[in-house]
Tab-separated table of C-alpha atoms and ligand atoms in Angstrom:
chain	number	residue	atom	x	y	z
I	23	MET	CA	12.958	11.631	-12.207
I	24	ARG	CA	11.062	9.424	-14.616
I	25	ASP	CA	8.928	11.101	-17.268
I	26	PHE	CA	5.360	9.788	-17.084
I	27	SER	CA	3.829	12.428	-19.358
I	28	ASN	CA	3.438	10.019	-22.285
I	29	ASP	CA	3.959	6.734	-20.541
I	30	HIS	CA	1.931	4.968	-17.895
I	31	SER	CA	3.885	1.723	-17.964
I	32	ALA	CA	4.835	2.360	-14.313
I	33	LEU	CA	1.199	2.617	-13.213
I	34	ALA	CA	-0.133	-0.118	-10.937
I	35	ILE	CA	-3.715	-0.350	-9.709
I	36	ASN	CA	-4.516	-1.201	-6.119
I	37	SER	CA	-7.679	-3.249	-6.477
I	38	ALA	CA	-9.483	-1.154	-3.837
I	39	THR	CA	-9.577	1.675	-6.395
I	40	VAL	CA	-12.085	-0.303	-8.472
I	41	LYS	CA	-13.635	-2.147	-5.581
I	42	SER	CA	-16.615	-3.558	-7.462
I	43	LEU	CA	-14.421	-5.800	-9.649
I	44	ASP	CA	-13.387	-9.335	-8.790
I	45	LEU	CA	-9.929	-10.563	-9.793
I	46	LYS	CA	-10.999	-11.577	-13.298
I	47	GLY	CA	-12.801	-8.259	-13.766
I	48	LEU	CA	-9.735	-6.359	-12.564
I	49	ILE	CA	-7.408	-8.240	-14.902
I	50	ASP	CA	-9.693	-7.625	-17.893
I	51	ALA	CA	-10.193	-3.936	-17.049
I	52	CYS	CA	-6.423	-3.418	-16.709
I	53	ALA	CA	-5.917	-5.062	-20.101
I	54	ARG	CA	-8.458	-2.655	-21.663
I	55	ALA	CA	-6.702	0.331	-20.046
I	56	GLY	CA	-3.179	-0.797	-20.922
I	57	ILE	CA	-2.229	-1.141	-17.272
I	58	GLY	CA	0.521	-3.657	-16.564
I	59	ALA	CA	0.647	-4.040	-12.783
I	60	ILE	CA	-1.770	-4.616	-9.922
I	61	ALA	CA	-1.815	-4.715	-6.136
I	62	PRO	CA	-4.679	-7.085	-5.280
I	63	TRP	CA	-6.221	-7.477	-1.844
I	64	ARG	CA	-6.052	-10.846	-0.132
I	65	ASP	CA	-9.789	-11.535	-0.090
I	66	GLN	CA	-9.881	-11.087	-3.849
I	67	VAL	CA	-7.181	-13.675	-4.554
I	68	GLN	CA	-8.456	-16.020	-1.841
I	69	ALA	CA	-11.867	-15.977	-3.532
I	70	VAL	CA	-10.481	-17.777	-6.593
I	71	GLY	CA	-7.782	-19.739	-4.759
I	72	ILE	CA	-4.086	-18.885	-4.779
I	73	PRO	CA	-2.887	-21.282	-7.522
I	74	GLN	CA	-5.676	-20.163	-9.866
I	75	ALA	CA	-5.102	-16.482	-9.020
I	76	GLY	CA	-1.400	-16.914	-9.753
I	77	ARG	CA	-2.176	-18.539	-13.111
I	78	MET	CA	-4.643	-15.816	-14.110
I	79	ILE	CA	-2.159	-13.062	-13.264
I	80	ARG	CA	0.736	-14.776	-15.031
I	81	ASP	CA	-1.358	-15.570	-18.111
I	82	ALA	CA	-2.322	-11.893	-18.344
I	83	GLY	CA	1.343	-10.881	-18.115
I	84	LEU	CA	0.640	-8.626	-15.132
I	85	LYS	CA	3.187	-7.650	-12.501
I	86	VAL	CA	2.083	-7.722	-8.874
I	87	THR	CA	3.586	-4.900	-6.829
I	88	SER	CA	2.197	-5.948	-3.429
I	89	LEU	CA	-0.249	-8.388	-1.983
I	90	VAL	CA	-2.482	-6.192	0.189
I	91	ARG	CA	-2.503	-6.608	3.146
I	92	ALA	CA	-1.349	-8.297	6.316
I	93	GLY	CA	0.286	-7.143	9.550
I	94	LEU	CA	-2.256	-6.088	12.213
I	95	PHE	CA	0.012	-7.539	14.908
I	96	THR	CA	-1.600	-6.036	17.988
I	97	ALA	CA	-4.034	-8.031	20.142
I	98	ALA	CA	-5.347	-8.141	23.689
I	99	ASP	CA	-3.631	-11.412	24.579
I	100	ALA	CA	-0.876	-13.812	23.526
I	101	ALA	CA	-3.302	-16.101	21.688
I	102	GLY	CA	-4.480	-13.182	19.576
I	103	ARG	CA	-0.917	-12.150	18.762
I	104	LYS	CA	-0.035	-15.725	17.787
I	105	ALA	CA	-3.105	-15.907	15.537
I	106	ALA	CA	-1.893	-12.735	13.839
I	107	ILE	CA	1.549	-14.246	13.184
I	108	ASP	CA	-0.078	-17.404	11.792
I	109	ASP	CA	-2.230	-15.326	9.466
I	110	ASN	CA	0.800	-13.346	8.332
I	111	ARG	CA	2.629	-16.589	7.535
I	112	ARG	CA	-0.307	-17.586	5.311
I	113	ALA	CA	-0.151	-14.168	3.676
I	114	ILE	CA	3.541	-14.715	2.865
I	115	GLU	CA	2.611	-18.000	1.143
I	116	GLU	CA	-0.161	-16.258	-0.767
I	117	ALA	CA	2.202	-13.468	-1.869
I	118	VAL	CA	4.695	-16.046	-3.138
I	119	GLY	CA	1.873	-17.919	-4.890
I	120	ILE	CA	0.781	-14.916	-6.940
I	121	GLY	CA	4.316	-13.695	-7.639
I	122	ALA	CA	4.029	-10.473	-5.634
I	123	ALA	CA	7.152	-8.335	-5.307
I	124	ASN	CA	6.340	-7.828	-1.621
I	125	LEU	CA	3.729	-8.297	1.076
I	126	LEU	CA	2.190	-5.052	2.293
I	127	LEU	CA	1.791	-4.730	6.067
I	128	ILE	CA	0.051	-2.267	8.323
I	129	ALA	CA	0.841	-2.262	12.018
I	130	GLY	CA	-2.464	-2.670	13.834
I	131	GLY	CA	-3.941	-0.221	16.334
I	132	LEU	CA	-4.568	-0.310	20.056
I	133	PRO	CA	-5.890	-3.642	21.338
I	134	PRO	CA	-9.533	-3.395	22.470
I	135	GLY	CA	-9.761	-1.659	25.854
I	136	SER	CA	-6.115	-0.577	25.853
I	137	LYS	CA	-4.697	2.939	26.209
I	138	ASP	CA	-1.080	1.746	25.933
I	139	ILE	CA	0.200	3.075	22.598
I	140	ALA	CA	3.838	2.361	23.517
I	141	GLY	CA	2.873	-1.221	24.353
I	142	ALA	CA	1.058	-1.543	21.038
I	143	ARG	CA	4.166	-0.359	19.197
I	144	GLN	CA	6.233	-2.934	21.092
I	145	GLN	CA	3.769	-5.634	19.995
I	146	VAL	CA	4.251	-4.571	16.384
I	147	ARG	CA	8.019	-4.709	16.739
I	148	ASP	CA	7.832	-8.170	18.331
I	149	GLY	CA	5.370	-9.392	15.686
I	150	LEU	CA	7.622	-8.249	12.853
I	151	ALA	CA	10.629	-9.869	14.521
I	152	ALA	CA	8.709	-13.162	14.810
I	153	LEU	CA	7.550	-13.007	11.190
I	154	LEU	CA	10.810	-11.991	9.545
I	155	PRO	CA	12.519	-15.415	9.611
I	156	HIS	CA	9.569	-16.822	7.621
I	157	ALA	CA	9.645	-13.925	5.180
I	158	ARG	CA	13.370	-14.313	4.648
I	159	ALA	CA	13.059	-18.073	4.130
I	160	ALA	CA	10.347	-17.455	1.526
I	161	ARG	CA	12.328	-14.561	-0.031
I	162	MET	CA	9.247	-12.390	0.333
I	163	PRO	CA	10.082	-8.810	1.374
I	164	LEU	CA	7.791	-7.201	3.943
I	165	ALA	CA	6.696	-3.657	3.067
I	166	LEU	CA	5.595	-1.813	6.192
I	167	GLU	CA	3.282	1.100	5.419
I	168	PRO	CA	3.060	3.837	8.053
I	169	LEU	CA	-0.476	5.242	8.149
I	170	HIS	CA	-1.700	8.738	8.951
I	171	PRO	CA	-1.903	9.364	12.740
I	172	MET	CA	-5.715	9.591	12.523
I	173	THR	CA	-5.666	5.780	12.230
I	174	ALA	CA	-3.406	5.125	15.241
I	175	ALA	CA	-6.209	3.850	17.498
I	176	ASP	CA	-7.974	1.455	15.173
I	177	ARG	CA	-5.590	0.548	12.367
I	178	ALA	CA	-1.924	1.427	12.586
I	179	CYS	CA	0.118	2.651	15.547
I	180	VAL	CA	3.142	3.024	13.233
I	181	THR	CA	2.232	6.510	12.087
I	182	THR	CA	5.297	8.098	10.553
I	183	LEU	CA	7.949	7.118	8.063
I	184	GLY	CA	10.434	7.789	10.890
I	185	ASN	CA	8.704	5.126	13.034
I	186	ALA	CA	8.859	2.656	10.162
I	187	ASN	CA	12.504	3.460	9.359
I	188	ASP	CA	13.453	2.921	13.018
I	189	LEU	CA	11.844	-0.527	12.933
I	190	CYS	CA	13.547	-1.439	9.658
I	191	GLU	CA	16.940	-0.363	10.971
I	192	GLU	CA	16.478	-2.402	14.115
I	193	LEU	CA	15.137	-5.526	12.412
I	194	GLY	CA	17.534	-5.741	9.469
I	195	ASP	CA	17.161	-7.506	6.133
I	196	GLY	CA	13.845	-8.554	4.669
I	197	ILE	CA	11.787	-5.521	5.646
I	198	GLY	CA	11.318	-2.136	4.022
I	199	VAL	CA	8.701	0.576	3.755
I	200	ALA	CA	5.793	1.481	1.509
I	201	ILE	CA	5.284	5.240	1.195
I	202	ASP	CA	1.738	6.456	0.558
I	203	VAL	CA	1.391	10.168	-0.150
I	204	TYR	CA	-1.977	10.189	1.647
I	205	HIS	CA	-0.380	9.106	4.898
I	206	VAL	CA	2.864	11.085	4.854
I	207	TRP	CA	2.300	14.361	2.932
I	208	TRP	CA	1.945	16.428	6.134
I	209	ASP	CA	5.150	15.200	7.827
I	210	PRO	CA	7.770	17.955	8.436
I	211	SER	CA	10.475	15.242	8.456
I	212	LEU	CA	9.366	13.699	5.171
I	213	ALA	CA	12.316	14.658	2.958
I	214	ARG	CA	14.837	13.500	5.542
I	215	GLU	CA	13.028	10.227	6.226
I	216	ILE	CA	12.588	9.398	2.528
I	217	ALA	CA	16.320	9.934	1.998
I	218	ARG	CA	17.004	7.798	5.069
I	219	ALA	CA	14.751	5.001	3.795
I	220	GLY	CA	16.737	4.906	0.541
I	221	ARG	CA	16.811	1.416	-0.959
I	222	ARG	CA	14.400	0.203	1.705
I	223	ILE	CA	11.544	1.861	-0.197
I	224	LEU	CA	9.552	-1.076	-1.556
I	225	GLY	CA	6.408	0.700	-2.659
I	226	PHE	CA	5.034	4.143	-3.535
I	227	HIS	CA	1.275	4.824	-3.409
I	228	VAL	CA	-0.601	7.817	-4.793
I	229	CYS	CA	-4.046	9.393	-4.470
I	230	ASP	CA	-4.924	12.834	-3.067
I	231	TRP	CA	-6.046	14.553	0.142
I	232	LEU	CA	-9.372	16.319	-0.291
I	233	VAL	CA	-10.293	19.482	1.613
I	234	PRO	CA	-12.488	18.988	3.503
I	235	THR	CA	-12.081	15.258	4.088
I	236	THR	CA	-15.418	13.779	5.100
I	237	ASP	CA	-14.414	10.254	6.128
I	238	LEU	CA	-11.226	9.001	7.787
I	239	LEU	CA	-11.008	5.956	5.527
I	240	THR	CA	-13.118	6.208	2.404
I	241	ASP	CA	-12.828	9.794	1.183
I	242	ARG	CA	-9.572	9.750	-0.744
I	243	GLY	CA	-9.284	11.860	-3.840
I	244	MET	CA	-8.119	11.211	-7.386
I	245	MET	CA	-4.617	12.533	-8.006
I	246	GLY	CA	-4.882	16.234	-8.829
I	247	ASP	CA	-8.170	16.817	-6.980
I	248	GLY	CA	-6.597	17.650	-3.608
I	249	ILE	CA	-3.679	19.442	-1.960
I	250	ILE	CA	-0.804	16.933	-2.097
I	251	ASP	CA	2.214	17.955	-4.169
I	252	ILE	CA	2.551	14.450	-5.573
I	253	LYS	CA	5.340	15.222	-8.052
I	254	SER	CA	7.553	16.662	-5.305
I	255	ILE	CA	7.153	13.559	-3.183
I	256	ARG	CA	7.774	11.292	-6.184
I	257	ARG	CA	10.945	13.232	-6.904
I	258	MET	CA	12.171	12.591	-3.345
I	259	VAL	CA	11.302	8.896	-3.591
I	260	GLU	CA	13.046	8.491	-6.943
I	261	ASP	CA	16.063	10.501	-5.793
I	262	ALA	CA	16.306	7.924	-2.994
I	263	GLY	CA	16.633	5.205	-5.649
I	264	TYR	CA	13.069	3.991	-6.194
I	265	ASP	CA	12.257	2.968	-9.778
I	266	ASP	CA	9.476	0.399	-9.403
I	267	PRO	CA	5.765	0.855	-10.215
I	268	VAL	CA	3.571	3.471	-8.563
I	269	ASP	CA	0.331	2.153	-7.048
I	270	VAL	CA	-2.868	4.158	-7.406
I	271	GLU	CA	-4.915	3.509	-4.276
I	272	ILE	CA	-8.199	5.388	-3.895
I	273	PHE	CA	-10.779	4.480	-1.260
I	274	SER	CA	-13.770	6.575	-2.265
I	275	ALA	CA	-17.174	5.353	-1.146
I	276	ASN	CA	-19.119	8.375	-2.349
I	277	ASN	CA	-17.439	9.075	-5.650
I	278	TRP	CA	-15.022	6.760	-7.470
I	279	TRP	CA	-16.467	3.500	-6.149
I	280	LYS	CA	-19.822	4.529	-7.649
I	281	ARG	CA	-18.442	5.076	-11.145
I	282	ASP	CA	-17.895	2.719	-14.041
I	283	PRO	CA	-14.519	0.998	-13.452
I	284	ASP	CA	-13.395	1.599	-17.046
I	285	GLU	CA	-13.994	5.337	-16.567
I	286	VAL	CA	-12.084	5.273	-13.246
I	287	LEU	CA	-9.095	3.555	-14.847
I	288	ARG	CA	-9.133	5.911	-17.825
I	289	ILE	CA	-8.993	8.909	-15.470
I	290	CYS	CA	-6.292	7.209	-13.365
I	291	VAL	CA	-4.175	6.930	-16.537
I	292	GLU	CA	-4.784	10.598	-17.497
I	293	ARG	CA	-3.925	11.887	-14.039
I	294	PHE	CA	-0.958	9.564	-13.727
I	295	ARG	CA	0.477	11.169	-16.838
I	296	SER	CA	-0.398	14.750	-15.880
I	297	VAL	CA	-0.057	15.136	-12.087
I	298	VAL	CA	1.875	12.115	-10.760
L	19	ZN	ZN1	-1.192	2.799	0.624
């Protein structure tokens, strides 16, 4: 297991953690904090244009772990599903344009009005199968992130690492998984599924689970403030062969999003060294 106690060179910042910053602001704040990798969201890079975003990131010497995010394959009709594939193809081009190591995907939830969760999962499988030839041609790996089951209806019907591993095994090369402690910490099969994912692990995300949690989306905690045994999960992920950056991803409307971004990044670095 890597020793982070005096070294945060493996720390990457998901731009949602310091949501108030635009791309330029994020790049400058990471430089001040000695952070060498980012996972920007699509709207942020689209706002400056992909070629310009790519130049800014390269000029700053930053790594990009993932472009966040695409997927969302489920829709009420064929036209909606095709539109999703088209958007995912654009996301692959954007990820290539900014030099991302992978494109992060979430599945999508139930189509409006539907109660067919099995059908939604089939739509995700079919969407990934349709997208993969484009991803392979562009040499852009797809990182499928299973989300906590509380998001199955509105965001992601792929809810366990086991689900995601099954899809990867079926679909073959070009797709792997992103493991976020927030989404998987509770899973009794976690150790087995992390070992099974092995070299397919393309990303590892950290934050913490607060007790009580007051919002299903925007009440994530800073590492160390909640109940997730982050080091144990990192050990499993690294034992499986993962040695790439670790993304800090904190959606926190009532706390961290209200603070000065430099303070947030400083605390991210401290906690990365002490509890990640
Ligand atoms: Zn995540």
